[in-house]
mmCIF file of C-alpha atoms in Angstrom:
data_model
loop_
_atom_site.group_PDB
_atom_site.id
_atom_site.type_symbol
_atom_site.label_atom_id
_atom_site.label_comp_id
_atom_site.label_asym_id
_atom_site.label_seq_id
_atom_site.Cartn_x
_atom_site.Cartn_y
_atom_site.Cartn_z
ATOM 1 C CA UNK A 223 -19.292 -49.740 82.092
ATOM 2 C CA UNK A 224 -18.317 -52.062 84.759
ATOM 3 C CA UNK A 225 -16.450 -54.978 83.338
ATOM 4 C CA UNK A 226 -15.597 -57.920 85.561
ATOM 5 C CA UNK A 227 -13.218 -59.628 83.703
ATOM 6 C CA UNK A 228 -10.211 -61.960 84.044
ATOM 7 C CA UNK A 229 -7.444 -62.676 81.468
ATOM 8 C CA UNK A 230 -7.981 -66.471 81.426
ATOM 9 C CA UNK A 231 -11.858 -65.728 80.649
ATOM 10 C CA UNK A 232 -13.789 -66.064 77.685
ATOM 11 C CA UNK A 233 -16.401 -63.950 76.103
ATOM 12 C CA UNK A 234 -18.850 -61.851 78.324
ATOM 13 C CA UNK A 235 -21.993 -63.986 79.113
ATOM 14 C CA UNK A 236 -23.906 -61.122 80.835
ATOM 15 C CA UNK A 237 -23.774 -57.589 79.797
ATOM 16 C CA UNK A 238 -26.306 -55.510 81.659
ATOM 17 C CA UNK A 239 -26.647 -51.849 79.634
ATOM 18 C CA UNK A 240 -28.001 -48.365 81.763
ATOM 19 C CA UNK A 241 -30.323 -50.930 83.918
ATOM 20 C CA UNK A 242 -32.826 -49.342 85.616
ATOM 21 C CA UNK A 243 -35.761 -49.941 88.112
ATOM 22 C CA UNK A 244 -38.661 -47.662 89.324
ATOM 23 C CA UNK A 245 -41.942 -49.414 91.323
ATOM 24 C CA UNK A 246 -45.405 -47.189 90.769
ATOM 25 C CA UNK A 247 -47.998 -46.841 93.529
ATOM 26 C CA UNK A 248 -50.885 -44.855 92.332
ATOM 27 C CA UNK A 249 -49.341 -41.353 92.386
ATOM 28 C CA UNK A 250 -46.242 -42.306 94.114
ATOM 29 C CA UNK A 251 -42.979 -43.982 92.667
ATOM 30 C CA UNK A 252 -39.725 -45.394 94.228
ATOM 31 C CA UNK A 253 -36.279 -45.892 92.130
ATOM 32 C CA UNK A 254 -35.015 -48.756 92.875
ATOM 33 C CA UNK A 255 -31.992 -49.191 90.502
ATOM 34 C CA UNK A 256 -30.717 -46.245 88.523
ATOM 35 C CA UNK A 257 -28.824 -46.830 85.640
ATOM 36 C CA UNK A 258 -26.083 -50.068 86.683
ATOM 37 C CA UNK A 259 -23.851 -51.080 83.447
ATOM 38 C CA UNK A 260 -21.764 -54.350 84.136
ATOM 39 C CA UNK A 261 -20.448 -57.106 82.118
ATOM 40 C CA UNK A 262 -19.947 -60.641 83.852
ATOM 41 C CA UNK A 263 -17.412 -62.995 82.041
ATOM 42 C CA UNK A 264 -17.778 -66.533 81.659
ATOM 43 C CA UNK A 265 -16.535 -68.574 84.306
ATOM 44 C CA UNK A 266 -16.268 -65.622 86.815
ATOM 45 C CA UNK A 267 -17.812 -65.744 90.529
ATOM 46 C CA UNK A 268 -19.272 -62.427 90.909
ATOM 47 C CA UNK A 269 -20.728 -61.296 94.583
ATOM 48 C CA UNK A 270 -23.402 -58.276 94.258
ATOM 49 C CA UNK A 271 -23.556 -56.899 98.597
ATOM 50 C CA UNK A 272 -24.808 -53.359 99.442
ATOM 51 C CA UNK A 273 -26.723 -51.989 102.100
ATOM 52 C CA UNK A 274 -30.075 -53.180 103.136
ATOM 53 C CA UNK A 275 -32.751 -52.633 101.255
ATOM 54 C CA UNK A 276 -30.338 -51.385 98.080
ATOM 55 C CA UNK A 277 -31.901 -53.147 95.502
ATOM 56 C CA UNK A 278 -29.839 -56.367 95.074
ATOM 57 C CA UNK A 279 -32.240 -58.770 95.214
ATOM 58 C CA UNK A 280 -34.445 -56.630 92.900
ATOM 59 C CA UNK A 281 -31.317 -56.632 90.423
ATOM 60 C CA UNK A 282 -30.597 -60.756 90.339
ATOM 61 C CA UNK A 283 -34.502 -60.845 89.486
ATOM 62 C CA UNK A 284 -34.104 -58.307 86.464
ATOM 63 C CA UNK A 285 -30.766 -60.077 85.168
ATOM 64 C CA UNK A 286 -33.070 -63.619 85.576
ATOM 65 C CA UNK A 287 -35.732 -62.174 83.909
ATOM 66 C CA UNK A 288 -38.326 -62.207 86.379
ATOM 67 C CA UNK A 289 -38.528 -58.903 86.577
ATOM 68 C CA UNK A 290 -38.881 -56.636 83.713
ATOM 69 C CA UNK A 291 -36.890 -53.508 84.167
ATOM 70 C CA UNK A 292 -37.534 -50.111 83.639
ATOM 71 C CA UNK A 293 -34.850 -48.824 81.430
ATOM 72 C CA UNK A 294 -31.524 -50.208 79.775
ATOM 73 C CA UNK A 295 -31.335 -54.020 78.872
ATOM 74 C CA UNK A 296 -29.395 -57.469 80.112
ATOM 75 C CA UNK A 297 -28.039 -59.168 77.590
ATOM 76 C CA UNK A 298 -27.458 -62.792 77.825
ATOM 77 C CA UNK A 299 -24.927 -64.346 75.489
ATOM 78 C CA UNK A 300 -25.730 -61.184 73.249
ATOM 79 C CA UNK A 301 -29.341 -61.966 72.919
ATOM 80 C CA UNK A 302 -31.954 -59.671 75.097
ATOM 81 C CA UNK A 303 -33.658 -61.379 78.565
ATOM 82 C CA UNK A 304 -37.481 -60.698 77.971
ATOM 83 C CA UNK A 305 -38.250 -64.181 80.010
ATOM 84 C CA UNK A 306 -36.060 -66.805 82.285
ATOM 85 C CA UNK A 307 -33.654 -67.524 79.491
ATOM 86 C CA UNK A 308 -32.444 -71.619 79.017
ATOM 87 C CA UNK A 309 -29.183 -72.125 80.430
ATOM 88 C CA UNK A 310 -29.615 -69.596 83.667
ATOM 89 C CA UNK A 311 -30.776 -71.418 86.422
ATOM 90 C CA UNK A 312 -32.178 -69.476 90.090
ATOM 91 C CA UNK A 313 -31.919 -70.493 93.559
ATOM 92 C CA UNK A 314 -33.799 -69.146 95.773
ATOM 93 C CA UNK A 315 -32.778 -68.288 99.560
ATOM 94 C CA UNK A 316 -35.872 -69.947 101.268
ATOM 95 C CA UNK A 317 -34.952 -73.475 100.417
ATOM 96 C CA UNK A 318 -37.399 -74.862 102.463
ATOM 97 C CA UNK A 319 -40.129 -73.089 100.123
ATOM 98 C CA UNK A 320 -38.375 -74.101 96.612
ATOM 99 C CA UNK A 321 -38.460 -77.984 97.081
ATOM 100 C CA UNK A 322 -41.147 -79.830 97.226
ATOM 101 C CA UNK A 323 -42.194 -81.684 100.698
ATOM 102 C CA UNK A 324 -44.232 -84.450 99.049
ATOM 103 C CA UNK A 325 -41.660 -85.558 96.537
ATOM 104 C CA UNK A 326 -38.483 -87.232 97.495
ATOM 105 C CA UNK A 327 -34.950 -85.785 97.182
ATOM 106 C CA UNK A 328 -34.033 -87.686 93.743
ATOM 107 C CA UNK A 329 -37.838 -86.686 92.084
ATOM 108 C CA UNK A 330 -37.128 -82.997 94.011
ATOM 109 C CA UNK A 331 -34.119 -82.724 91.646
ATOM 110 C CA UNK A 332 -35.563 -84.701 88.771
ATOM 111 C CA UNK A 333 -38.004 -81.473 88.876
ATOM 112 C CA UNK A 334 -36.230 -79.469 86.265
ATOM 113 C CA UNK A 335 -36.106 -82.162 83.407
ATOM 114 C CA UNK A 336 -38.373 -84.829 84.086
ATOM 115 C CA UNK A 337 -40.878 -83.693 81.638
ATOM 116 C CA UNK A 338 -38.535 -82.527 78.379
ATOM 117 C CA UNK A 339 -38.860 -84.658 75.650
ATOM 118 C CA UNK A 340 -35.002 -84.865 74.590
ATOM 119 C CA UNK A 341 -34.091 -86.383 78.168
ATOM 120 C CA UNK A 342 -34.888 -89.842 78.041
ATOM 121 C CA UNK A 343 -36.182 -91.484 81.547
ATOM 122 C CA UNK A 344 -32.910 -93.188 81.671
ATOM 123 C CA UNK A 345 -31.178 -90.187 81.313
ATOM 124 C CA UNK A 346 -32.795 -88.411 84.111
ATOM 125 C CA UNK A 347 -32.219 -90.799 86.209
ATOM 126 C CA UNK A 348 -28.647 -90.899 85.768
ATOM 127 C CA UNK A 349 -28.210 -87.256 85.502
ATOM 128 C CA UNK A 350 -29.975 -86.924 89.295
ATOM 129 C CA UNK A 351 -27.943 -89.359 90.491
ATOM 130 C CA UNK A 352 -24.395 -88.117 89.233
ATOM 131 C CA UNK A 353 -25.394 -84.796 91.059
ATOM 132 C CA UNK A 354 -26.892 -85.430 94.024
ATOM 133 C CA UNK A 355 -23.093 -87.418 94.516
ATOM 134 C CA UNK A 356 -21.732 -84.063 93.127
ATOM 135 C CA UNK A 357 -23.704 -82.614 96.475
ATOM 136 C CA UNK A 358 -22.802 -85.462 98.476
ATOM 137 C CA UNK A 359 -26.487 -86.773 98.974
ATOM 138 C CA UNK A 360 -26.314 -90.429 97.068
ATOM 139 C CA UNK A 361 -27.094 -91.920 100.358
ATOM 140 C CA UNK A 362 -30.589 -90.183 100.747
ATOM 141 C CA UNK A 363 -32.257 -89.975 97.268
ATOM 142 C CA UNK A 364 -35.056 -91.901 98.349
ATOM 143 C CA UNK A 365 -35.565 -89.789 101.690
ATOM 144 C CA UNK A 366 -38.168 -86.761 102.003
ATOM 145 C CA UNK A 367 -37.163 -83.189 102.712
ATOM 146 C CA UNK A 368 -38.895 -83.016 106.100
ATOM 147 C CA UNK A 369 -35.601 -86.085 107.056
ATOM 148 C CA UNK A 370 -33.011 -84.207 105.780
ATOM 149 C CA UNK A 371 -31.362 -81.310 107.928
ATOM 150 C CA UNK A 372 -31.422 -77.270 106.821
ATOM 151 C CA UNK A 373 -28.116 -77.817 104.757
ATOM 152 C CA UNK A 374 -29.175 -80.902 103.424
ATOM 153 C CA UNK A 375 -32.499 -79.465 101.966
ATOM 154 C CA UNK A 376 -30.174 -76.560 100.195
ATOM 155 C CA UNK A 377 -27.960 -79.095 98.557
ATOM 156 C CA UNK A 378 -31.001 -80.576 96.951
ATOM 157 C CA UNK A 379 -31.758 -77.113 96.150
ATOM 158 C CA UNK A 380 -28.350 -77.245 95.025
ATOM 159 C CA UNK A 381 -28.278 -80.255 92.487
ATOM 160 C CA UNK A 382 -32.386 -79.190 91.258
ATOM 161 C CA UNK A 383 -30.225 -76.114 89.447
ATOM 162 C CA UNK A 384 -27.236 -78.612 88.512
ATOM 163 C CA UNK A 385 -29.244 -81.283 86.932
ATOM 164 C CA UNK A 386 -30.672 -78.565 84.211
ATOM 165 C CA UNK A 387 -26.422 -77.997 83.376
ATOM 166 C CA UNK A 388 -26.808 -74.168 83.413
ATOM 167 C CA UNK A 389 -24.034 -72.156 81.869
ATOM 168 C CA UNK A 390 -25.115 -69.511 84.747
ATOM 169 C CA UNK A 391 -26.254 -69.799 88.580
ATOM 170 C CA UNK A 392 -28.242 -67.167 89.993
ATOM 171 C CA UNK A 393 -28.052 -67.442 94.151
ATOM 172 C CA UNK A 394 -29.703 -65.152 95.997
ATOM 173 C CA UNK A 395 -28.497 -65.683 99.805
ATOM 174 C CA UNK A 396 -28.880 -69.071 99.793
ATOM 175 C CA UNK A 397 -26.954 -70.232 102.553
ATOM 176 C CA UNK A 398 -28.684 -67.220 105.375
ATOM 177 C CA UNK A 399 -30.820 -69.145 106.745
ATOM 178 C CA UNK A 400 -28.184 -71.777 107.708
ATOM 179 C CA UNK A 401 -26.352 -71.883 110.729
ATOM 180 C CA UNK A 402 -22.500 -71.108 110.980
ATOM 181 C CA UNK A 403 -20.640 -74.646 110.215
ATOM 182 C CA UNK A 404 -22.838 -75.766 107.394
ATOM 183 C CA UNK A 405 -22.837 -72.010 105.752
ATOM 184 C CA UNK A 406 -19.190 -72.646 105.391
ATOM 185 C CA UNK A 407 -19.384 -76.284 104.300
ATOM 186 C CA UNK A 408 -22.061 -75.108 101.682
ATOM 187 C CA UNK A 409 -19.552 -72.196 100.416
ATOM 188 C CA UNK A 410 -16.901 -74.591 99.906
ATOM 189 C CA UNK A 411 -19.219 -77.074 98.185
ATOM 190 C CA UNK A 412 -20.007 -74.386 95.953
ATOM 191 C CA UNK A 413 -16.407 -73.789 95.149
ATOM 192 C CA UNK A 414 -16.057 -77.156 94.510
ATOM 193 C CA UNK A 415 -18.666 -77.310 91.858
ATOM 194 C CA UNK A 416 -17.961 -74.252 90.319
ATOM 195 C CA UNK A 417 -14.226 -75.616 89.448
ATOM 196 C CA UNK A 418 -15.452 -78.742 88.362
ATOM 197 C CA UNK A 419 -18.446 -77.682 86.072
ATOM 198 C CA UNK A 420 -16.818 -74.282 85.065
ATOM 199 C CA UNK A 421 -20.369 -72.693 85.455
ATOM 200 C CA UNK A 422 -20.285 -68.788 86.191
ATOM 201 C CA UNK A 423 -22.241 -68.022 89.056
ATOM 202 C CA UNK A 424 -23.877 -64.343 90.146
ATOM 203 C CA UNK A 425 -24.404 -64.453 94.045
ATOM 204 C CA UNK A 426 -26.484 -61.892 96.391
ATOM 205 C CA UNK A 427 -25.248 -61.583 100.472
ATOM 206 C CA UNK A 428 -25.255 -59.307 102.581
ATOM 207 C CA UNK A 429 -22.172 -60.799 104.257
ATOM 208 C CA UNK A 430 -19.057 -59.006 103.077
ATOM 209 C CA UNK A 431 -16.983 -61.909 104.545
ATOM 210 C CA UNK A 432 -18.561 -64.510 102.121
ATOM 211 C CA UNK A 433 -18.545 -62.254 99.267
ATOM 212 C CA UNK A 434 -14.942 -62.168 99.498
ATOM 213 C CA UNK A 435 -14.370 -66.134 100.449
ATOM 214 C CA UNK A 436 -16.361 -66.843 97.620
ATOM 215 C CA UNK A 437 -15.793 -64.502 94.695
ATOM 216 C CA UNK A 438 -13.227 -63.670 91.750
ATOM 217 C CA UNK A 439 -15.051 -60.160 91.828
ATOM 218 C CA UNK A 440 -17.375 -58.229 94.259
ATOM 219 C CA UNK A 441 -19.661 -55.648 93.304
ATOM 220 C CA UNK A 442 -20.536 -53.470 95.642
ATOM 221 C CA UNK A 443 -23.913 -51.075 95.322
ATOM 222 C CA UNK A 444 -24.996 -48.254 96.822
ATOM 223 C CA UNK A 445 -27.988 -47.540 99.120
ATOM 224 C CA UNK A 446 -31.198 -47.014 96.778
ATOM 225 C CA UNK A 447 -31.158 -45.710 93.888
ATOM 226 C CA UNK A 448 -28.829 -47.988 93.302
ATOM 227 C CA UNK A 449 -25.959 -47.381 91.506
ATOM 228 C CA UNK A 450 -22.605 -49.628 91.161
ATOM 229 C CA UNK A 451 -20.383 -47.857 94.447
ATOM 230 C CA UNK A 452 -17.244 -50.471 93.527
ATOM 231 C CA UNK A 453 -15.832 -53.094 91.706
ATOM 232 C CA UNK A 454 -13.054 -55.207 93.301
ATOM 233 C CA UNK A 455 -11.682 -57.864 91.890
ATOM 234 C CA UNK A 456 -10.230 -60.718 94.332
ATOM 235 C CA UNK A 457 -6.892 -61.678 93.757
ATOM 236 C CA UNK A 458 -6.977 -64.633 95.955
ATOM 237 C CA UNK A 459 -6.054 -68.390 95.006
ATOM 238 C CA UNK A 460 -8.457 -71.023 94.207
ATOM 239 C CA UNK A 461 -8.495 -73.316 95.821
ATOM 240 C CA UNK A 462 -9.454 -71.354 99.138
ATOM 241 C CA UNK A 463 -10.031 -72.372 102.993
ATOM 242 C CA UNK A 464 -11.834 -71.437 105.763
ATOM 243 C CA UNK A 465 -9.257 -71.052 107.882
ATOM 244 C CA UNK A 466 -5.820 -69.993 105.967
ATOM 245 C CA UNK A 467 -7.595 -67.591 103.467
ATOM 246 C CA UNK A 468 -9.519 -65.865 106.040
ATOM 247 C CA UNK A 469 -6.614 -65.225 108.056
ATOM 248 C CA UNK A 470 -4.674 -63.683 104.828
ATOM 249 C CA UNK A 471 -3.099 -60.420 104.911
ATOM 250 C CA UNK A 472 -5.069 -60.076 101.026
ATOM 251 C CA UNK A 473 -8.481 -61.116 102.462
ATOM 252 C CA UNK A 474 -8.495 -58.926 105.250
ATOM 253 C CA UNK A 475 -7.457 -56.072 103.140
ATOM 254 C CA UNK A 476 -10.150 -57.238 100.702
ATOM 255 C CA UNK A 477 -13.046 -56.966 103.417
ATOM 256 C CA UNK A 478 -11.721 -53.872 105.078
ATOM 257 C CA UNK A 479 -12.115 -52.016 101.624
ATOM 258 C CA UNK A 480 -15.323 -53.475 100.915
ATOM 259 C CA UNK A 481 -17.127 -53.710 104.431
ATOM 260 C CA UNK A 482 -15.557 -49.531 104.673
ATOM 261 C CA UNK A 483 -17.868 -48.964 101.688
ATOM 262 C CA UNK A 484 -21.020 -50.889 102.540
ATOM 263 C CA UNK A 485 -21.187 -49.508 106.509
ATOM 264 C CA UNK A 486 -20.258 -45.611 104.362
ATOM 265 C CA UNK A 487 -23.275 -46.344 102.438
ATOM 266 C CA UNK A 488 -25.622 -48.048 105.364
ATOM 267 C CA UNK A 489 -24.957 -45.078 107.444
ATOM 268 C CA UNK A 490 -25.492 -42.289 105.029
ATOM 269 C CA UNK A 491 -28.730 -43.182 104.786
ATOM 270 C CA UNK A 492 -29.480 -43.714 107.683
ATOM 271 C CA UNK A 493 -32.687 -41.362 109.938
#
């Protein structure tokens, strides 16, 4: 088994066990997944990236359980995901999908807890408003998503998750569809949080760079079937910069051994 693990960690929190994915068609089936085994620590930042089209996406779904898999079992805090389990939260990468263009940012992020009967309306209110200044959007709660700019709309995104106080954050590429400079503000805002809320967070890109930046361990897959092709952890310090850590000597090493892999993998199956 794959373990990402870190001295300073606690207990696993994930544990996925001979995971597996196949997709019928009438007479026809595709394997999508074949067989992954990992085990994600709490408090870890763990990057899945692959090739296109190598089941990543497919695999955040099955660990969230929104996807049922074929074979082997996720484990979350040693109980089995049959369902979304309470205390995993999932953003999605088309931000401008997930929120809701009729409701303002503050009721957007109110979404999650609004209607549970041991949060008091006082309470949610609060709670919104301590993390949409966690996301630096206190000025704007009462604006609607169609005033706010593309990074704006994902930090709403953002603090919707937040507000529900997940123990784990399920991101799948949620900062592609953003443009250079607010990618990387995003990415650091995400460090930020993760450091001061000590959530764990499982993140799908495609982007080898970011994967690095971002995580205390990549896993890297291979093209479908997918199987686990490496597991690096990144030895870089927290916290990191834009600049000085992508200029490193360790990061560059970091992506060269990791991008090596995923362009190996891209091209072998390629026509």
């Amino acid at each position: 088994m794959h373990r990402v693990s870190n001295t300073v960690l606690a207990a696993p929190v994930i544990a996925l066990r001979g995971v597996g994915k196949t997709y019928h068609f009438g007479n026809q089936s595709t394997e999508a997944i074949d067989g992954i085994d990992l085990t994600i620590e709490r408090g870890s930042f763990v990057s899945i990236i692959g090739p296109s089209g190598s089941g990543k996406s497919t695999l955040l779904q099955i660990v969230a359980g929104l996807l049922e898999p074929s074979g082997g079992e996720i484990l979350f805090h040693g109980r089995p995901v049959t369902g979304p389990p309470p205390g995993m939260i999932y953003v999605f990468q088309q931000y401008e999908k997930s929120i809701l263009p009729w409701r303002t940012v503050a009721h957007n992020v109110a979404l999650g807890i609004e209607d549970r009967p041991d949060i008091s309306r006082a309470e949610c209110r609060d709670r919104c408003a301590r993390y949409l200044e966690l996301v630096g959007l206190a000025g704007v709660a009462d604006r609607y998503p169609r005033q706010l700019s593309g990074g704006m709309q994902q930090r709403v995104a953002i603090a919707r998750a937040l507000v529900c106080e997940p123990d784990v954050l399920l991101m799948d590429e949620p900062f592609s569809a953003v443009d250079a400079l607010t990618r990387a503000a995003l990415q650091d805002l995400l460090l930020e949080v993760r450091e001061r809320l000590g959530i764990t967070v499982l993140f799908v890109t495609h982007d080898v760079d970011e994967a690095v930046y971002l995580s205390t361990h990549v896993v890297a897959l291979t093209r479908a079937p997918a199987r686990i092709d490496n597991s690096v952890a990144i030895e870089l310090p927290y916290p990191r910069d834009q600049i000085t850590t992508r200029e490193s000597e360790p990061f560059i090493a970091y992506r060269h051994r990791l991008l090596s892999r995923v362009l190996a993998q891209q091209s072998s199956g390629a026509a």
